[in-house]
Amino acid sequence: MKEKNKIKWFYYITLIAAAVLLFVLMYKAPFRRDDLAWGSERGIQRLRNGFRGYNGRYIGNLIVLVLTRLPLALTVTIEMLVMGVGLWNVWLIFKKSKILLMIFCSLALLAPHAMFNQTILWVAGFSNFVVSAVFVFYFFRICLELMENKEIEHKAWMGRVILVFLGQLILETGSIYMIFLFLFTGIYIYFQEKKVPSYLIAYFVSACGGAALMFLNSSYRAAVSGNGDTYKKINISGSFGELIRSWWEKYAMDIFPNWIENIPLINLVLIACIFLLCFWSRSRIAKIIQFLGILFASWIIFNIQNPRWNSLIPHGEYLNAAVGVAWIIYIFTAVIIQNTTLSGKRTLIFIVGSQLFVTGPLIIADPLNERCFFQNYLLWVLLICSMMREIQMKISERELPENVKTRLELVPNFLMIGTLCVMMASQFMSWRVEAIRKMEIKKCREEKSESLVLPNNPSGNVYCFGDNTSNSNREWVNKYKMYYDIPDEVELTFIEYNAYIDMKKEEKK
């Protein structure tokens, strides 16, 4: 009993430490609130225009306007509470398993650096991508419960109809996905029960209504036609052959890298989970799945060790992307053949299917960046944890020594501690570069220099217009000048971090 109490307290202390560290990271992040866009008169002007010609994320835009005008500590506190609601839904999806919740948190915090900074650490990204993910996970859980024949209270579903409508006005991919979510839940229940609950029909109608309101915004018509002042582009014009060719190029160059290639850790953990699930099966196809898993693991490790190999051979990017298609087919097949519980298999298939419906609309959208794949990343983590739940159930069927069970319960805590260390290390360079930039800006003002050279962040593209910026992107450079009060007449240039360090060494000589 004492041992279990110690583990319980260790769990809570680790979770609190993670929350405190995340609060600090969110509070200290450079260029965090994008005050010169949403927090300025520019944001108010968008509101006065009803966001016409900008986008249909009406609720998401309103959230940004509010959060950029609150004290920073209050903004971060609200964001932490929103993420808490999302984790509460994850906890319920996993049947209140603290171990799986800890694993989910750990893997979610290990998101690629640019994705993490563009969603968790940037207010505008948070308001659209994280808030939308919370809505999606909430109704994902509701649909799973409906498929398990759980009754819903009358008052609850009426309020949820309104929530569905509001949730559709946050993010385009989330809006499209929610329609398919309710549609396929209704189809599944109809084949099981030969009827569809009226409240599920109400959810579907509300989802369609919200999506219609979003996409009636003039920015989307301009994005399709290519006319008008909009940052968006929707690629659905041209002959069938031209569309297929451009969509495949879009997948190979933009979607595949962010959806699959840039998350090798997640891919390797997925293979390990599939391998373990197949371990209890004696069928020949399970052995084939394990063998293919070894081949895919080899491919992932080869990509890690040779990140530029595909640029050294003709059409190497397309070859790599084709392997990515095989990877998705592999995961879907591995999920279908698993000898798991009915609810477990249903959840796994539902998550993999959700990946396809969240990713599908991106094939016609432009521009794409890392934050567009935040929901995909969370779905991968959800898939891993769902597989671990099935593995956990299989292990519990076997008698294990008490000390072994105790040690297994400690693993997620140590995983979270490792995650916190990685987070600190990954953000340290961003803080260091920010400190160097502020020092150089201060020196430039004091000496009244006509030029200013600042280092790029070696951690990669991280914020709205990129913490790394092309010097040709004068809009971003001018915005940076305004944000840090750099005189207009100063010629501002960004160079690679290593080049900056070498330049400083030469100056000392």
Coordinates of C-alpha atoms in Angstrom, one line a residue:
M1 CA 0.0 0.0 0.0
K2 CA 2.8 2.4 0.9
E3 CA 4.5 1.7 -2.4
K4 CA 1.3 2.5 -4.3
N5 CA 0.9 5.8 -2.4
K6 CA 4.5 6.7 -3.3
I7 CA 3.8 6.0 -7.0
K8 CA 0.6 8.1 -6.8
W9 CA 2.4 11.1 -5.3
F10 CA 5.3 10.7 -7.8
Y11 CA 2.7 10.8 -10.6
Y12 CA 1.1 14.1 -9.3
I13 CA 4.4 15.8 -8.6
T14 CA 5.6 14.9 -12.2
L15 CA 2.4 16.2 -13.7
I16 CA 2.5 19.5 -11.7
A17 CA 6.2 19.9 -12.7
A18 CA 5.2 19.5 -16.3
A19 CA 2.4 22.1 -16.0
V20 CA 4.7 24.6 -14.3
L21 CA 7.4 24.2 -16.9
L22 CA 4.9 24.5 -19.7
F23 CA 3.6 27.7 -18.1
V24 CA 7.1 29.2 -18.0
L25 CA 7.8 28.2 -21.7
M26 CA 4.5 29.8 -22.8
Y27 CA 5.2 32.9 -20.8
K28 CA 8.8 33.4 -21.9
A29 CA 8.4 32.6 -25.6
P30 CA 9.7 35.3 -27.9
F31 CA 7.4 37.1 -30.3
R32 CA 4.6 35.3 -28.5
R33 CA 1.5 37.4 -28.9
D34 CA 1.9 38.8 -32.4
D35 CA 0.8 42.2 -30.9
L36 CA 1.4 44.1 -34.2
A37 CA -1.2 41.9 -36.0
W38 CA -4.0 40.7 -33.8
G39 CA -3.2 42.8 -30.8
S40 CA -3.1 46.1 -32.7
E41 CA -5.5 48.3 -34.7
R42 CA -5.0 45.8 -37.6
G43 CA -6.9 43.1 -35.7
I44 CA -9.7 45.5 -34.8
Q45 CA -10.0 46.5 -38.4
R46 CA -10.5 42.9 -39.4
L47 CA -13.2 42.6 -36.8
R48 CA -15.0 45.8 -38.1
N49 CA -15.0 44.2 -41.5
G50 CA -16.5 41.0 -40.2
F51 CA -13.3 39.2 -41.3
R52 CA -14.5 39.5 -44.9
G53 CA -11.8 38.6 -47.3
Y54 CA -9.6 37.3 -44.5
N55 CA -11.0 33.9 -43.4
G56 CA -14.1 32.2 -41.9
R57 CA -12.5 31.3 -38.6
Y58 CA -14.9 33.7 -36.8
I59 CA -14.7 32.2 -33.3
G60 CA -10.9 31.5 -33.6
N61 CA -10.3 35.1 -34.7
L62 CA -12.4 36.4 -31.7
I63 CA -10.4 34.3 -29.3
V64 CA -7.2 35.7 -30.7
L65 CA -8.4 39.3 -30.3
V66 CA -9.4 38.7 -26.7
L67 CA -6.2 36.8 -25.7
T68 CA -3.8 39.4 -27.2
R69 CA -5.5 42.1 -25.1
L70 CA -5.3 40.3 -21.7
P71 CA -2.3 40.4 -19.4
L72 CA 0.2 37.8 -20.5
A73 CA 0.0 35.7 -17.3
L74 CA -3.8 35.6 -17.7
T75 CA -3.6 34.6 -21.3
V76 CA -1.3 31.7 -20.5
T77 CA -3.5 30.6 -17.6
I78 CA -6.6 30.5 -19.9
E79 CA -4.6 28.5 -22.5
M80 CA -3.5 26.1 -19.8
L81 CA -7.1 25.6 -18.8
V82 CA -8.1 25.0 -22.4
M83 CA -5.4 22.3 -22.7
G84 CA -6.7 20.8 -19.4
V85 CA -10.1 20.4 -21.0
G86 CA -8.5 18.6 -23.9
L87 CA -6.6 16.3 -21.6
W88 CA -9.7 15.6 -19.6
N89 CA -11.3 14.2 -22.8
V90 CA -8.2 12.1 -23.5
W91 CA -8.4 10.8 -20.0
L92 CA -12.0 9.7 -20.5
I93 CA -11.2 8.2 -23.9
F94 CA -8.6 6.0 -22.1
K95 CA -11.2 5.0 -19.4
K96 CA -9.5 7.2 -16.8
S97 CA -6.1 5.6 -17.1
K98 CA -3.5 7.9 -15.5
I99 CA -0.6 5.9 -17.0
L100 CA -1.9 6.4 -20.6
L101 CA -2.7 10.1 -19.9
M102 CA 0.9 10.6 -18.8
I103 CA 2.2 8.9 -21.9
F104 CA -0.1 11.0 -24.1
C105 CA 1.2 14.2 -22.4
S106 CA 4.8 13.2 -22.8
L107 CA 4.5 12.3 -26.5
A108 CA 2.4 15.4 -27.2
L109 CA 5.0 17.7 -25.7
L110 CA 7.6 16.0 -27.9
A111 CA 6.0 17.5 -31.0
P112 CA 8.5 18.9 -33.6
H113 CA 10.0 22.1 -32.5
A114 CA 8.4 24.3 -35.1
M115 CA 5.0 22.7 -34.7
F116 CA 5.2 23.2 -30.9
N117 CA 6.1 26.8 -31.2
Q118 CA 3.5 27.6 -33.8
T119 CA 0.7 26.1 -31.8
I120 CA 1.4 26.0 -28.1
L121 CA 3.7 29.0 -27.8
W122 CA 2.0 31.4 -30.3
V123 CA -1.4 32.9 -29.3
A124 CA -2.8 33.1 -32.9
G125 CA -1.8 29.5 -33.6
F126 CA -3.1 28.3 -30.2
S127 CA -6.5 30.0 -30.7
N128 CA -7.1 28.1 -34.0
F129 CA -5.2 24.9 -33.9
V130 CA -5.2 23.9 -30.2
V131 CA -8.8 25.1 -29.5
S132 CA -10.0 23.2 -32.6
A133 CA -8.2 20.1 -31.5
V134 CA -10.0 20.3 -28.1
F135 CA -13.3 20.5 -29.9
V136 CA -12.4 17.6 -32.2
F137 CA -11.3 15.4 -29.3
Y138 CA -14.4 16.2 -27.3
F139 CA -16.7 15.1 -30.1
F140 CA -14.5 12.2 -31.0
R141 CA -15.1 10.9 -27.5
I142 CA -18.8 11.6 -27.7
C143 CA -19.0 9.6 -31.0
L144 CA -17.0 6.7 -29.4
E145 CA -19.5 6.6 -26.5
L146 CA -22.5 6.7 -29.0
M147 CA -21.0 3.7 -30.8
E148 CA -20.8 1.9 -27.4
N149 CA -24.5 2.5 -27.0
K150 CA -24.2 5.0 -24.2
E151 CA -27.3 7.2 -23.7
I152 CA -27.0 11.0 -23.8
E153 CA -29.0 13.2 -21.5
H154 CA -31.5 15.5 -23.3
K155 CA -30.1 18.7 -21.9
A156 CA -26.6 17.7 -22.7
W157 CA -27.1 17.1 -26.4
M158 CA -29.0 20.3 -26.9
G159 CA -26.0 22.3 -25.6
R160 CA -23.7 20.2 -27.7
V161 CA -25.6 21.2 -30.9
I162 CA -24.6 24.8 -30.1
L163 CA -21.0 23.7 -29.3
V164 CA -20.8 21.9 -32.7
F165 CA -21.8 25.0 -34.5
L166 CA -19.3 27.2 -32.7
G167 CA -16.5 24.6 -33.1
Q168 CA -17.0 24.7 -36.9
L169 CA -15.9 28.4 -36.9
I170 CA -12.3 27.8 -35.7
L171 CA -10.3 25.8 -38.3
E172 CA -11.1 24.7 -41.8
T173 CA -9.8 21.1 -41.6
G174 CA -11.5 20.6 -38.2
S175 CA -14.8 21.8 -39.8
I176 CA -14.6 19.3 -42.6
Y177 CA -13.5 16.5 -40.3
M178 CA -16.4 17.1 -37.9
I179 CA -18.9 16.6 -40.8
F180 CA -17.4 13.2 -41.6
L181 CA -17.1 12.3 -37.9
F182 CA -20.9 12.6 -37.4
L183 CA -21.7 11.1 -40.8
F184 CA -19.8 7.9 -40.3
T185 CA -20.9 7.6 -36.7
G186 CA -24.4 7.7 -37.9
I187 CA -23.7 5.1 -40.6
Y188 CA -22.1 2.8 -38.0
I189 CA -25.0 3.1 -35.6
Y190 CA -27.6 2.6 -38.4
F191 CA -26.0 -0.7 -39.3
Q192 CA -25.9 -1.7 -35.7
E193 CA -29.3 -0.5 -34.5
K194 CA -31.2 0.1 -37.8
K195 CA -31.9 3.6 -36.6
V196 CA -30.0 6.9 -36.0
P197 CA -30.5 8.9 -32.8
S198 CA -32.2 12.3 -33.4
Y199 CA -29.4 14.1 -31.5
L200 CA -26.8 12.7 -33.8
I201 CA -28.7 14.0 -36.8
A202 CA -28.9 17.4 -35.0
Y203 CA -25.1 17.3 -34.5
F204 CA -24.6 16.6 -38.2
V205 CA -26.9 19.4 -39.4
S206 CA -25.3 21.8 -37.0
A207 CA -21.8 20.8 -38.3
C208 CA -22.9 21.4 -41.9
G209 CA -24.4 24.7 -41.0
G210 CA -21.3 25.9 -39.2
A211 CA -19.1 24.8 -42.1
A212 CA -21.3 26.5 -44.6
L213 CA -21.1 29.8 -42.6
M214 CA -17.3 29.5 -42.5
F215 CA -16.8 28.7 -46.2
L216 CA -19.2 31.5 -47.3
N217 CA -16.6 34.0 -46.4
S218 CA -15.4 35.7 -49.6
S219 CA -11.7 34.8 -48.9
Y220 CA -12.4 31.2 -50.0
R221 CA -14.0 32.2 -53.3
A222 CA -11.0 34.5 -53.9
A223 CA -8.7 31.6 -53.0
V224 CA -10.4 29.3 -55.6
S225 CA -10.4 31.9 -58.4
G226 CA -6.9 33.3 -57.5
N227 CA -8.4 36.8 -57.5
G228 CA -8.6 39.2 -54.5
D229 CA -6.4 40.1 -51.6
T230 CA -6.1 36.8 -49.7
Y231 CA -3.2 34.8 -48.4
K232 CA -5.0 31.5 -49.2
K233 CA -5.0 29.5 -52.4
I234 CA -7.3 26.5 -53.1
N235 CA -6.1 24.3 -56.0
I236 CA -9.1 22.8 -57.7
S237 CA -8.9 24.3 -61.2
G238 CA -7.3 22.7 -64.2
S239 CA -7.6 19.5 -66.1
F240 CA -7.9 16.2 -64.3
G241 CA -4.3 15.2 -65.1
E242 CA -3.0 18.6 -64.0
L243 CA -4.8 18.3 -60.7
I244 CA -3.5 14.8 -60.0
R245 CA 0.0 15.9 -60.8
S246 CA -0.2 19.0 -58.7
W247 CA -1.8 17.2 -55.8
W248 CA 0.8 14.4 -55.8
E249 CA 3.5 17.1 -55.8
K250 CA 1.8 18.8 -52.9
Y251 CA 1.7 15.5 -51.0
A252 CA 5.4 14.7 -51.7
M253 CA 6.8 18.2 -51.0
D254 CA 4.5 19.6 -48.2
I255 CA 2.2 17.0 -46.7
F256 CA 4.4 13.9 -46.4
P257 CA 7.3 15.7 -44.7
N258 CA 5.1 17.2 -42.0
W259 CA 2.6 14.4 -41.6
I260 CA 5.0 11.4 -41.5
E261 CA 8.7 12.1 -42.3
N262 CA 9.4 14.7 -39.5
I263 CA 8.1 12.5 -36.6
P264 CA 10.5 9.5 -36.7
L265 CA 10.1 8.9 -32.9
I266 CA 6.4 8.6 -33.2
N267 CA 6.7 6.3 -36.2
L268 CA 9.2 4.0 -34.4
V269 CA 7.0 3.8 -31.3
L270 CA 4.0 3.0 -33.5
I271 CA 6.0 0.1 -35.0
A272 CA 6.9 -1.1 -31.6
C273 CA 3.3 -1.1 -30.5
I274 CA 2.2 -3.0 -33.6
F275 CA 5.0 -5.5 -33.1
L276 CA 3.8 -6.1 -29.5
L277 CA 0.2 -6.5 -30.5
C278 CA 1.1 -9.0 -33.1
F279 CA 3.3 -10.9 -30.6
W280 CA 0.2 -12.6 -29.1
S281 CA -1.1 -13.7 -32.5
R282 CA 0.0 -16.9 -34.1
S283 CA -1.4 -16.1 -37.5
R284 CA 0.9 -15.9 -40.5
I285 CA -0.3 -12.4 -41.4
A286 CA 0.7 -11.2 -38.0
K287 CA 4.2 -12.4 -38.6
I288 CA 4.2 -10.7 -42.0
I289 CA 3.1 -7.5 -40.3
Q290 CA 6.0 -7.8 -37.9
F291 CA 8.5 -8.4 -40.7
L292 CA 7.2 -5.4 -42.6
G293 CA 7.4 -3.3 -39.4
I294 CA 11.2 -4.2 -39.2
L295 CA 11.5 -3.0 -42.9
F296 CA 9.7 0.3 -42.2
A297 CA 11.8 0.8 -39.0
S298 CA 14.9 0.4 -41.1
W299 CA 13.6 2.9 -43.6
I300 CA 12.9 5.4 -40.8
I301 CA 16.4 5.0 -39.2
F302 CA 18.0 5.3 -42.7
N303 CA 16.1 8.6 -43.2
I304 CA 17.4 9.9 -39.8
Q305 CA 21.0 9.0 -40.6
N306 CA 20.8 10.2 -44.2
P307 CA 18.3 13.1 -44.2
R308 CA 19.3 14.4 -47.7
W309 CA 19.5 11.2 -49.6
N310 CA 16.3 11.8 -51.5
S311 CA 17.7 15.0 -53.0
L312 CA 20.7 13.2 -54.4
I313 CA 18.8 11.0 -56.8
P314 CA 16.2 11.9 -59.5
H315 CA 12.7 12.2 -58.1
G316 CA 14.0 11.0 -54.7
E317 CA 11.3 13.0 -52.8
Y318 CA 8.6 11.2 -54.8
L319 CA 10.1 7.8 -54.0
N320 CA 10.2 8.7 -50.3
A321 CA 6.6 9.9 -50.5
A322 CA 5.5 6.7 -52.2
V323 CA 7.0 4.7 -49.2
G324 CA 4.9 7.1 -47.0
V325 CA 1.7 5.9 -48.8
A326 CA 2.7 2.3 -48.2
W327 CA 3.3 3.2 -44.5
I328 CA -0.3 4.4 -44.1
I329 CA -1.6 1.3 -45.8
Y330 CA 0.6 -0.8 -43.5
I331 CA -0.8 0.9 -40.3
F332 CA -4.4 0.5 -41.5
T333 CA -3.8 -3.2 -42.3
A334 CA -2.1 -3.8 -39.0
V335 CA -5.0 -2.2 -37.1
I336 CA -7.6 -4.3 -38.9
I337 CA -5.9 -7.7 -38.3
Q338 CA -5.3 -7.2 -34.6
N339 CA -6.9 -9.6 -32.2
T340 CA -8.2 -6.9 -29.8
T341 CA -11.5 -6.2 -28.1
L342 CA -14.3 -4.9 -30.3
S343 CA -14.3 -1.4 -28.7
G344 CA -10.5 -1.4 -29.0
K345 CA -10.4 -2.3 -32.7
R346 CA -13.2 0.2 -33.4
T347 CA -11.2 3.0 -31.7
L348 CA -8.0 2.1 -33.6
I349 CA -9.8 2.1 -37.0
F350 CA -11.6 5.3 -36.1
I351 CA -8.3 7.0 -35.3
V352 CA -6.6 5.9 -38.5
G353 CA -9.6 6.9 -40.6
S354 CA -9.6 10.3 -38.8
Q355 CA -6.0 10.8 -40.0
L356 CA -7.1 10.5 -43.6
F357 CA -10.1 12.9 -43.2
V358 CA -8.0 15.5 -41.4
T359 CA -5.2 15.3 -43.9
G360 CA -7.3 15.0 -47.1
P361 CA -8.4 18.7 -47.4
L362 CA -4.8 19.9 -47.1
I363 CA -4.1 18.5 -50.6
I364 CA -5.8 21.5 -52.2
A365 CA -4.8 24.1 -49.6
D366 CA -1.9 26.6 -49.8
P367 CA 0.1 27.7 -48.0
L368 CA 0.9 24.8 -45.6
N369 CA 3.2 24.9 -42.6
E370 CA 4.0 22.8 -39.6
R371 CA 1.1 24.0 -37.5
C372 CA -1.4 22.7 -40.1
F373 CA -0.5 19.1 -39.0
F374 CA -0.9 19.6 -35.2
Q375 CA -4.2 17.6 -35.1
N376 CA -2.5 14.9 -37.2
Y377 CA 0.3 14.7 -34.7
L378 CA -2.2 14.4 -31.8
L379 CA -4.1 11.7 -33.6
W380 CA -0.8 9.7 -34.0
V381 CA -0.2 10.0 -30.3
L382 CA -3.8 9.0 -29.6
L383 CA -3.3 5.9 -31.8
I384 CA -0.1 4.9 -29.9
C385 CA -1.9 5.3 -26.5
S386 CA -4.9 3.3 -27.7
M387 CA -2.6 0.5 -28.9
M388 CA -0.8 0.7 -25.5
R389 CA -4.2 0.3 -23.8
E390 CA -4.8 -2.9 -25.7
I391 CA -1.3 -4.1 -24.8
Q392 CA -1.9 -3.2 -21.2
M393 CA -5.1 -5.3 -21.2
K394 CA -3.2 -8.3 -22.7
I395 CA -0.5 -8.0 -20.1
S396 CA -3.1 -7.8 -17.3
E397 CA -4.5 -11.1 -18.4
R398 CA -1.2 -12.7 -17.3
E399 CA 0.0 -13.1 -13.8
L400 CA 3.0 -10.7 -13.2
P401 CA 5.0 -10.3 -10.0
E402 CA 3.9 -7.3 -7.9
N403 CA 7.3 -5.6 -8.2
V404 CA 7.2 -5.9 -12.0
K405 CA 3.8 -4.2 -12.1
T406 CA 5.1 -1.4 -9.8
R407 CA 8.1 -0.7 -12.1
L408 CA 5.9 -0.7 -15.2
E409 CA 3.7 2.0 -13.5
L410 CA 6.8 4.1 -12.9
V411 CA 7.8 4.1 -16.6
P412 CA 5.4 6.9 -17.7
N413 CA 6.7 9.2 -14.9
F414 CA 10.3 8.8 -16.1
L415 CA 9.2 9.3 -19.7
M416 CA 7.6 12.6 -18.7
I417 CA 10.8 13.7 -16.8
G418 CA 12.8 12.9 -20.0
T419 CA 10.3 14.9 -22.0
L420 CA 10.8 17.9 -19.7
C421 CA 14.5 17.7 -20.2
V422 CA 14.2 17.6 -24.0
M423 CA 11.8 20.5 -23.9
M424 CA 14.2 22.6 -21.9
A425 CA 17.1 21.7 -24.3
S426 CA 15.0 22.5 -27.4
Q427 CA 13.9 25.9 -26.1
F428 CA 17.2 26.9 -24.7
M429 CA 18.6 27.8 -28.1
S430 CA 15.5 30.0 -28.9
W431 CA 16.0 31.9 -25.7
R432 CA 19.7 32.3 -26.4
V433 CA 19.1 33.6 -29.9
E434 CA 16.5 36.0 -28.5
A435 CA 18.9 37.3 -25.9
I436 CA 21.6 37.8 -28.5
R437 CA 19.1 39.7 -30.8
K438 CA 18.0 42.0 -28.0
M439 CA 21.6 42.8 -27.1
E440 CA 22.5 43.6 -30.7
I441 CA 19.4 45.8 -31.1
K442 CA 20.3 47.7 -28.0
K443 CA 23.8 48.2 -29.2
C444 CA 22.5 49.4 -32.6
R445 CA 20.3 52.0 -30.9
E446 CA 23.1 53.2 -28.7
E447 CA 25.7 53.5 -31.5
K448 CA 23.1 54.7 -34.0
S449 CA 24.3 52.2 -36.6
E450 CA 23.0 52.2 -40.1
S451 CA 23.0 48.4 -40.4
L452 CA 22.1 45.5 -38.1
V453 CA 22.9 41.8 -38.5
L454 CA 21.0 39.3 -36.4
P455 CA 21.3 35.5 -36.1
N456 CA 18.7 33.1 -37.3
N457 CA 17.4 30.5 -34.9
P458 CA 19.1 27.2 -35.6
S459 CA 16.1 25.3 -34.1
G460 CA 14.2 26.1 -37.3
N461 CA 11.1 28.0 -38.5
V462 CA 9.0 28.7 -35.4
Y463 CA 6.6 31.6 -35.4
C464 CA 3.9 33.2 -37.5
F465 CA 6.1 34.4 -40.4
G466 CA 9.0 32.2 -39.2
D467 CA 11.6 33.1 -36.6
N468 CA 14.0 32.4 -39.4
T469 CA 13.2 34.7 -42.3
S470 CA 14.3 35.2 -45.8
N471 CA 15.8 38.7 -46.1
S472 CA 13.6 39.1 -49.2
N473 CA 10.5 38.8 -47.1
R474 CA 10.4 42.6 -46.4
E475 CA 7.0 42.4 -44.8
W476 CA 8.3 40.2 -42.1
V477 CA 11.5 42.2 -41.7
N478 CA 9.5 45.5 -41.4
K479 CA 7.2 43.9 -38.9
Y480 CA 10.2 42.7 -36.9
K481 CA 11.5 46.2 -36.9
M482 CA 8.2 47.6 -35.5
Y483 CA 8.0 44.8 -32.9
Y484 CA 11.4 45.5 -31.5
D485 CA 11.4 49.3 -32.1
I486 CA 14.3 49.2 -34.7
P487 CA 14.5 52.5 -36.6
D488 CA 13.2 52.3 -40.2
E489 CA 16.5 53.6 -41.7
V490 CA 18.5 50.7 -40.2
E491 CA 19.3 48.0 -42.8
L492 CA 18.3 44.7 -41.1
T493 CA 19.8 41.4 -42.2
F494 CA 19.4 37.9 -40.9
I495 CA 22.2 35.3 -41.2
E496 CA 22.7 31.8 -40.1
Y497 CA 23.6 31.3 -36.4
N498 CA 27.0 29.7 -37.1
A499 CA 27.9 32.5 -39.6
Y500 CA 27.0 35.0 -36.9
I501 CA 29.3 33.3 -34.4
D502 CA 32.1 33.3 -36.9
M503 CA 31.5 37.0 -37.7
K504 CA 31.8 37.8 -34.0
K505 CA 35.0 35.8 -33.6
E506 CA 36.5 37.8 -36.6
E507 CA 35.5 41.1 -35.0
K508 CA 37.3 40.2 -31.8
K509 CA 40.5 39.5 -33.7

